[in-house]
PDB file of C-alpha atoms in Angstrom:
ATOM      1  CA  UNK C  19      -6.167  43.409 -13.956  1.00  0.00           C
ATOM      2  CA  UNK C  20      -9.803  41.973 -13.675  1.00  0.00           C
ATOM      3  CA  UNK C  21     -10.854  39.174 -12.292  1.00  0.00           C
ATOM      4  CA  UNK C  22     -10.990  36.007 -14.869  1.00  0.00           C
ATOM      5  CA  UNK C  23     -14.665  35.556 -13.442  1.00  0.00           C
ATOM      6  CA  UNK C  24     -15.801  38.772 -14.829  1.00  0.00           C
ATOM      7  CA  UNK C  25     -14.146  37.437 -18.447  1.00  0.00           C
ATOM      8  CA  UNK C  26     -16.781  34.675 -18.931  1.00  0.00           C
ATOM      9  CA  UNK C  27     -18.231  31.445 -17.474  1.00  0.00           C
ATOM     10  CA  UNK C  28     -16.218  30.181 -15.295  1.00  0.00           C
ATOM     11  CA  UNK C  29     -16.059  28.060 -12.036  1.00  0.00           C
ATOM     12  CA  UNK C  30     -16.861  29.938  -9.344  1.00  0.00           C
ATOM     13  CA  UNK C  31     -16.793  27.141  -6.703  1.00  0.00           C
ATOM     14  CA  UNK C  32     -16.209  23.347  -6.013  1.00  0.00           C
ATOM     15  CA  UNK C  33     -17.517  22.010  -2.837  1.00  0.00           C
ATOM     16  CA  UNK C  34     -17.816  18.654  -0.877  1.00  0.00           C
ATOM     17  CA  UNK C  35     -21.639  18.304   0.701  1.00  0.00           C
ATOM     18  CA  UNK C  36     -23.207  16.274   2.148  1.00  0.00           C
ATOM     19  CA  UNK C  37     -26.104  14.866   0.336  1.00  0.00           C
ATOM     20  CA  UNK C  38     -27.179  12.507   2.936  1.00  0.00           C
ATOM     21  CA  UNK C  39     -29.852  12.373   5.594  1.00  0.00           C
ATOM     22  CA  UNK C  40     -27.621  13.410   8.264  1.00  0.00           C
ATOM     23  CA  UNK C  41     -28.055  17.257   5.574  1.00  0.00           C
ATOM     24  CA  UNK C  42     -31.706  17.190   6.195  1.00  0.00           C
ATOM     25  CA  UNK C  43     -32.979  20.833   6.660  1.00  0.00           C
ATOM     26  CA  UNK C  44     -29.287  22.767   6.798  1.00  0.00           C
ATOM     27  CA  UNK C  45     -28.291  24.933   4.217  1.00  0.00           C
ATOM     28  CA  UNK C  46     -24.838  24.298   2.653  1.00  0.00           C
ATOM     29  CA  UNK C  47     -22.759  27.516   1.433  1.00  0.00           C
ATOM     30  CA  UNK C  48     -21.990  26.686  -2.129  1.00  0.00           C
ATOM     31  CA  UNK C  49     -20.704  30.388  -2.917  1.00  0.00           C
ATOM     32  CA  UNK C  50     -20.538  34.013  -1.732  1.00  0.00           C
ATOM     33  CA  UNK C  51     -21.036  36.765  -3.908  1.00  0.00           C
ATOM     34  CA  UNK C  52     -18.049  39.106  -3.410  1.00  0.00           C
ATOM     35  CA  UNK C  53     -18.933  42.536  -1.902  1.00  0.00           C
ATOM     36  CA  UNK C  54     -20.416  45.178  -4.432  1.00  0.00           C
ATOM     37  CA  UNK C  55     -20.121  42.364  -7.765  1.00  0.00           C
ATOM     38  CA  UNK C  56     -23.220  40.819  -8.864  1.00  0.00           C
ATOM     39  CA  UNK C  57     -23.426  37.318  -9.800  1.00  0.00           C
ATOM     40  CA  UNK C  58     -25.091  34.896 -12.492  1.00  0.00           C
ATOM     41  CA  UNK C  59     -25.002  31.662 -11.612  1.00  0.00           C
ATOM     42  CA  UNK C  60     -25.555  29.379 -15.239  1.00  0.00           C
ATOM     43  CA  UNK C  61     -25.036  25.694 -14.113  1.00  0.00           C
ATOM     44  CA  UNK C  62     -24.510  23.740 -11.135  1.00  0.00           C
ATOM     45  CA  UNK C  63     -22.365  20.446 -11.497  1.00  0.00           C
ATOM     46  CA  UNK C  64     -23.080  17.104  -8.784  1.00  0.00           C
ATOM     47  CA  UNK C  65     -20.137  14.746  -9.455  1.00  0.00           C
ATOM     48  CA  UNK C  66     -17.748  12.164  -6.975  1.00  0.00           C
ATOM     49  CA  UNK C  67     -20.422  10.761  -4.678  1.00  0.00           C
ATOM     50  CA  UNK C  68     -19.148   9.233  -2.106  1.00  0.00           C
ATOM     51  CA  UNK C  69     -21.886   6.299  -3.234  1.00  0.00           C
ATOM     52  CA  UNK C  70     -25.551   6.024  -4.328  1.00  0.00           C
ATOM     53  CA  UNK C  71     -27.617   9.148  -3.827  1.00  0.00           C
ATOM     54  CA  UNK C  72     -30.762   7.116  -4.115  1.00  0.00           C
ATOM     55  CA  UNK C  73     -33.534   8.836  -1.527  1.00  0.00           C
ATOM     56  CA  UNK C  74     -31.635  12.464  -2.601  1.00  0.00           C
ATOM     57  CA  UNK C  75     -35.233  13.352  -3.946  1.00  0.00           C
ATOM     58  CA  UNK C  76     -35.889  16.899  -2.841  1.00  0.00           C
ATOM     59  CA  UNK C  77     -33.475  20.128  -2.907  1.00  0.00           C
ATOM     60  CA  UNK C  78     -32.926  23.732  -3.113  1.00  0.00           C
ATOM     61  CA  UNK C  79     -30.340  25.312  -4.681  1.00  0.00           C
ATOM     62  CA  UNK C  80     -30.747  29.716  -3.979  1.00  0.00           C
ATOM     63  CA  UNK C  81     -30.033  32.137  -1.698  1.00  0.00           C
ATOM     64  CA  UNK C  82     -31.643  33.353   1.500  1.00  0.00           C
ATOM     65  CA  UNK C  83     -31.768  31.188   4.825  1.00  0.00           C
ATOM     66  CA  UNK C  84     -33.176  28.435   3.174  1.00  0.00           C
ATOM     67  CA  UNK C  85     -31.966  28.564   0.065  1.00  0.00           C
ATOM     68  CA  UNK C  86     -35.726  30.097  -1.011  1.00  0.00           C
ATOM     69  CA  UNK C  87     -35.285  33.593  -1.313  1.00  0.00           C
ATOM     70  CA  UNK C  88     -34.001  33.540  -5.001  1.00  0.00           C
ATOM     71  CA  UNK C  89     -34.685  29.812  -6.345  1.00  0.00           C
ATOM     72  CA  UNK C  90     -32.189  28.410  -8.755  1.00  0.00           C
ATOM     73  CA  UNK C  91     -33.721  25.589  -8.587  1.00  0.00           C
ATOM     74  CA  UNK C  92     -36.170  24.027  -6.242  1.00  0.00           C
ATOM     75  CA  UNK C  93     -37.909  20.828  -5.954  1.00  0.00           C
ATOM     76  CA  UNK C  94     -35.093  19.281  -7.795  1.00  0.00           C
ATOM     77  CA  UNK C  95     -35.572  15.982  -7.176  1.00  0.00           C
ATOM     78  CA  UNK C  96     -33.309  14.338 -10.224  1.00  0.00           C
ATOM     79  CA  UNK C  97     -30.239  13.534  -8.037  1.00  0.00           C
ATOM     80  CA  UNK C  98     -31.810  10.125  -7.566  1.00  0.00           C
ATOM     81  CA  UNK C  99     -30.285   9.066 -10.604  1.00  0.00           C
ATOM     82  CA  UNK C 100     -26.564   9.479  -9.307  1.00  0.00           C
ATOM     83  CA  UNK C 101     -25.832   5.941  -8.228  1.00  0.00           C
ATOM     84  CA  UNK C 102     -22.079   5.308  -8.890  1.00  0.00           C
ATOM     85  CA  UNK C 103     -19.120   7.350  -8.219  1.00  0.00           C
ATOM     86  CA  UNK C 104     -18.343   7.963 -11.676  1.00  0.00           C
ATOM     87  CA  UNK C 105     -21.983   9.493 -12.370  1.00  0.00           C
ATOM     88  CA  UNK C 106     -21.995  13.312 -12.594  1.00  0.00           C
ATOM     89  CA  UNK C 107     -25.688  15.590 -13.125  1.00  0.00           C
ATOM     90  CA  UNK C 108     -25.581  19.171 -14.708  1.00  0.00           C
ATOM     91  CA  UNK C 109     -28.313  21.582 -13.519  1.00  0.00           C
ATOM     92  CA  UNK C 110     -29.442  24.166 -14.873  1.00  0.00           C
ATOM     93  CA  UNK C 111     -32.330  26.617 -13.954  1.00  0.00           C
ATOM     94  CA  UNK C 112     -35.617  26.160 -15.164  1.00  0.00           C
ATOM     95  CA  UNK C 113     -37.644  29.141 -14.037  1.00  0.00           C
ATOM     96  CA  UNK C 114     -37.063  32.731 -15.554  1.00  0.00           C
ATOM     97  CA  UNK C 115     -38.135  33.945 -11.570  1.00  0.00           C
ATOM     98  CA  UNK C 116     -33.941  33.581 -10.826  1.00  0.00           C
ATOM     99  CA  UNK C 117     -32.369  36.414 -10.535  1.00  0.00           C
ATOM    100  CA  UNK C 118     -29.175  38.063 -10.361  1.00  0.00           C
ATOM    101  CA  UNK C 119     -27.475  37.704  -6.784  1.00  0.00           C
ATOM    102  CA  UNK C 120     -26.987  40.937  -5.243  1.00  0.00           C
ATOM    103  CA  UNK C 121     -23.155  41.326  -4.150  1.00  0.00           C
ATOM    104  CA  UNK C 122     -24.101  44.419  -1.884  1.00  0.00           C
ATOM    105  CA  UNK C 123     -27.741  42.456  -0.341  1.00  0.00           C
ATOM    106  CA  UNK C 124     -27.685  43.696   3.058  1.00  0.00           C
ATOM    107  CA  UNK C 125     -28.168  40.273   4.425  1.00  0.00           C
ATOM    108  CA  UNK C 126     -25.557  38.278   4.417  1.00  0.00           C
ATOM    109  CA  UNK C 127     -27.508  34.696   3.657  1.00  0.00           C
ATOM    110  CA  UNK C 128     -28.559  36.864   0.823  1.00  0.00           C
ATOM    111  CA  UNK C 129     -25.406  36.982  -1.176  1.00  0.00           C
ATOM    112  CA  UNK C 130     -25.015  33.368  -0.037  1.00  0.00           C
ATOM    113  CA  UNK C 131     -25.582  30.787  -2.917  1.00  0.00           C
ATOM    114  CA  UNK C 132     -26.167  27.434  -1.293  1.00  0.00           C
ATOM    115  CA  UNK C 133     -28.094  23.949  -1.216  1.00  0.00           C
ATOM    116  CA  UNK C 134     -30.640  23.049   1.251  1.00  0.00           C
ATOM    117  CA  UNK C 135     -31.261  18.845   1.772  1.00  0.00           C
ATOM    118  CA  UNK C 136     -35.095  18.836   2.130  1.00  0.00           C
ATOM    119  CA  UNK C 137     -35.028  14.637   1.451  1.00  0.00           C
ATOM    120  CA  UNK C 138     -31.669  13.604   1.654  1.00  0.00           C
ATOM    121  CA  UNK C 139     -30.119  10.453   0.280  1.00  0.00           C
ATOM    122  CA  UNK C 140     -30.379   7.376   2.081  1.00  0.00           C
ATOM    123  CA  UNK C 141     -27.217   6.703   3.005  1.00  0.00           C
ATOM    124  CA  UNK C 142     -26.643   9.324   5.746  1.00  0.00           C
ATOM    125  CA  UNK C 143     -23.753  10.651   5.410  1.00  0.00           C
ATOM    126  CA  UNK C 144     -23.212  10.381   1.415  1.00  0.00           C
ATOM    127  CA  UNK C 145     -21.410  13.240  -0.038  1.00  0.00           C
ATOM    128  CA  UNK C 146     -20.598  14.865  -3.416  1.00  0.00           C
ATOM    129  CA  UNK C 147     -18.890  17.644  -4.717  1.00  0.00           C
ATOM    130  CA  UNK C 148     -20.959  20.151  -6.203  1.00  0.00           C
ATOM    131  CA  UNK C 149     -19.514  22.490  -8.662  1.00  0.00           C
ATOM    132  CA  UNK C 150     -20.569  26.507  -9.736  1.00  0.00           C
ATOM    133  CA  UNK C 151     -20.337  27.853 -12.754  1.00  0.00           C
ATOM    134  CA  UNK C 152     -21.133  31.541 -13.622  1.00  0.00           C
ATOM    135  CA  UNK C 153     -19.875  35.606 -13.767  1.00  0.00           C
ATOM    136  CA  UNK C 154     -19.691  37.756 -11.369  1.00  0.00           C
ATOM    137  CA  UNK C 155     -19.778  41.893 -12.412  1.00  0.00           C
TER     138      UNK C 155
END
């Protein structure tokens, strides 16, 4: 039997990051493309913060070492405006430059999606949980 994730949209992956200063310049593993499946990644979900990502004004969301070699999104700098722990955001790419991930990239960090803190929220070591959906075939 298939995979459910090769069915339709689905969530691909829920993770806790850290949105905070402490983040600044490290790429956080959001999801890896399963060898030889491809993946599209449609939305990206911010919910839970730990508190007020206020200062969260600049980050990737791609694959490569620095989240840059296929942009999802970059730049984003939105996440300012999740300020209670109740607030969620919903992302969704922008550019038509993103393309499919590559399941069989020879580079690891290449079938990698992730986020990359460039400005980080204030608070240091705020966190949220960052949710995936797409398909994988």
């Amino acid at each position: 039997m298939s995979d459910a994730k090769e069915k339709g949209i689905m969530l691909l992956s829920s993770t806790s990051v850290t949105m905070g200063t402490n983040a600044n310049g490290t790429k956080q593993i959001l999801y890896t493309v399963p060898s030889g499946k491809d993946c599209v990644v449609t939305e990206v979900i911010i919910r839970n913060p730990s508190g007020t990502l206020a200062g969260c004004n600049d980050v990737d969301f791609g694959t490569g070492a620095a989240c840059a070699t296929l942009n999802f999104l970059n730049n984003e700098t939105g996440i300012i405006d999740v300020v209670a722990t109740d607030d969620f955001m919903r992302l969704v790419t922008s550019s038509d430059d993103f393309k499919v991930i590559d399941g069989s990239a020879a580079a690891a960090v290449d079938r990698e999606f992730g986020i990359q803190i460039i400005a980080g929220a204030t608070a240091a070591a705020a966190t949220a949980t960052i949710d995936v959906f797409g398909y994988i075939f």
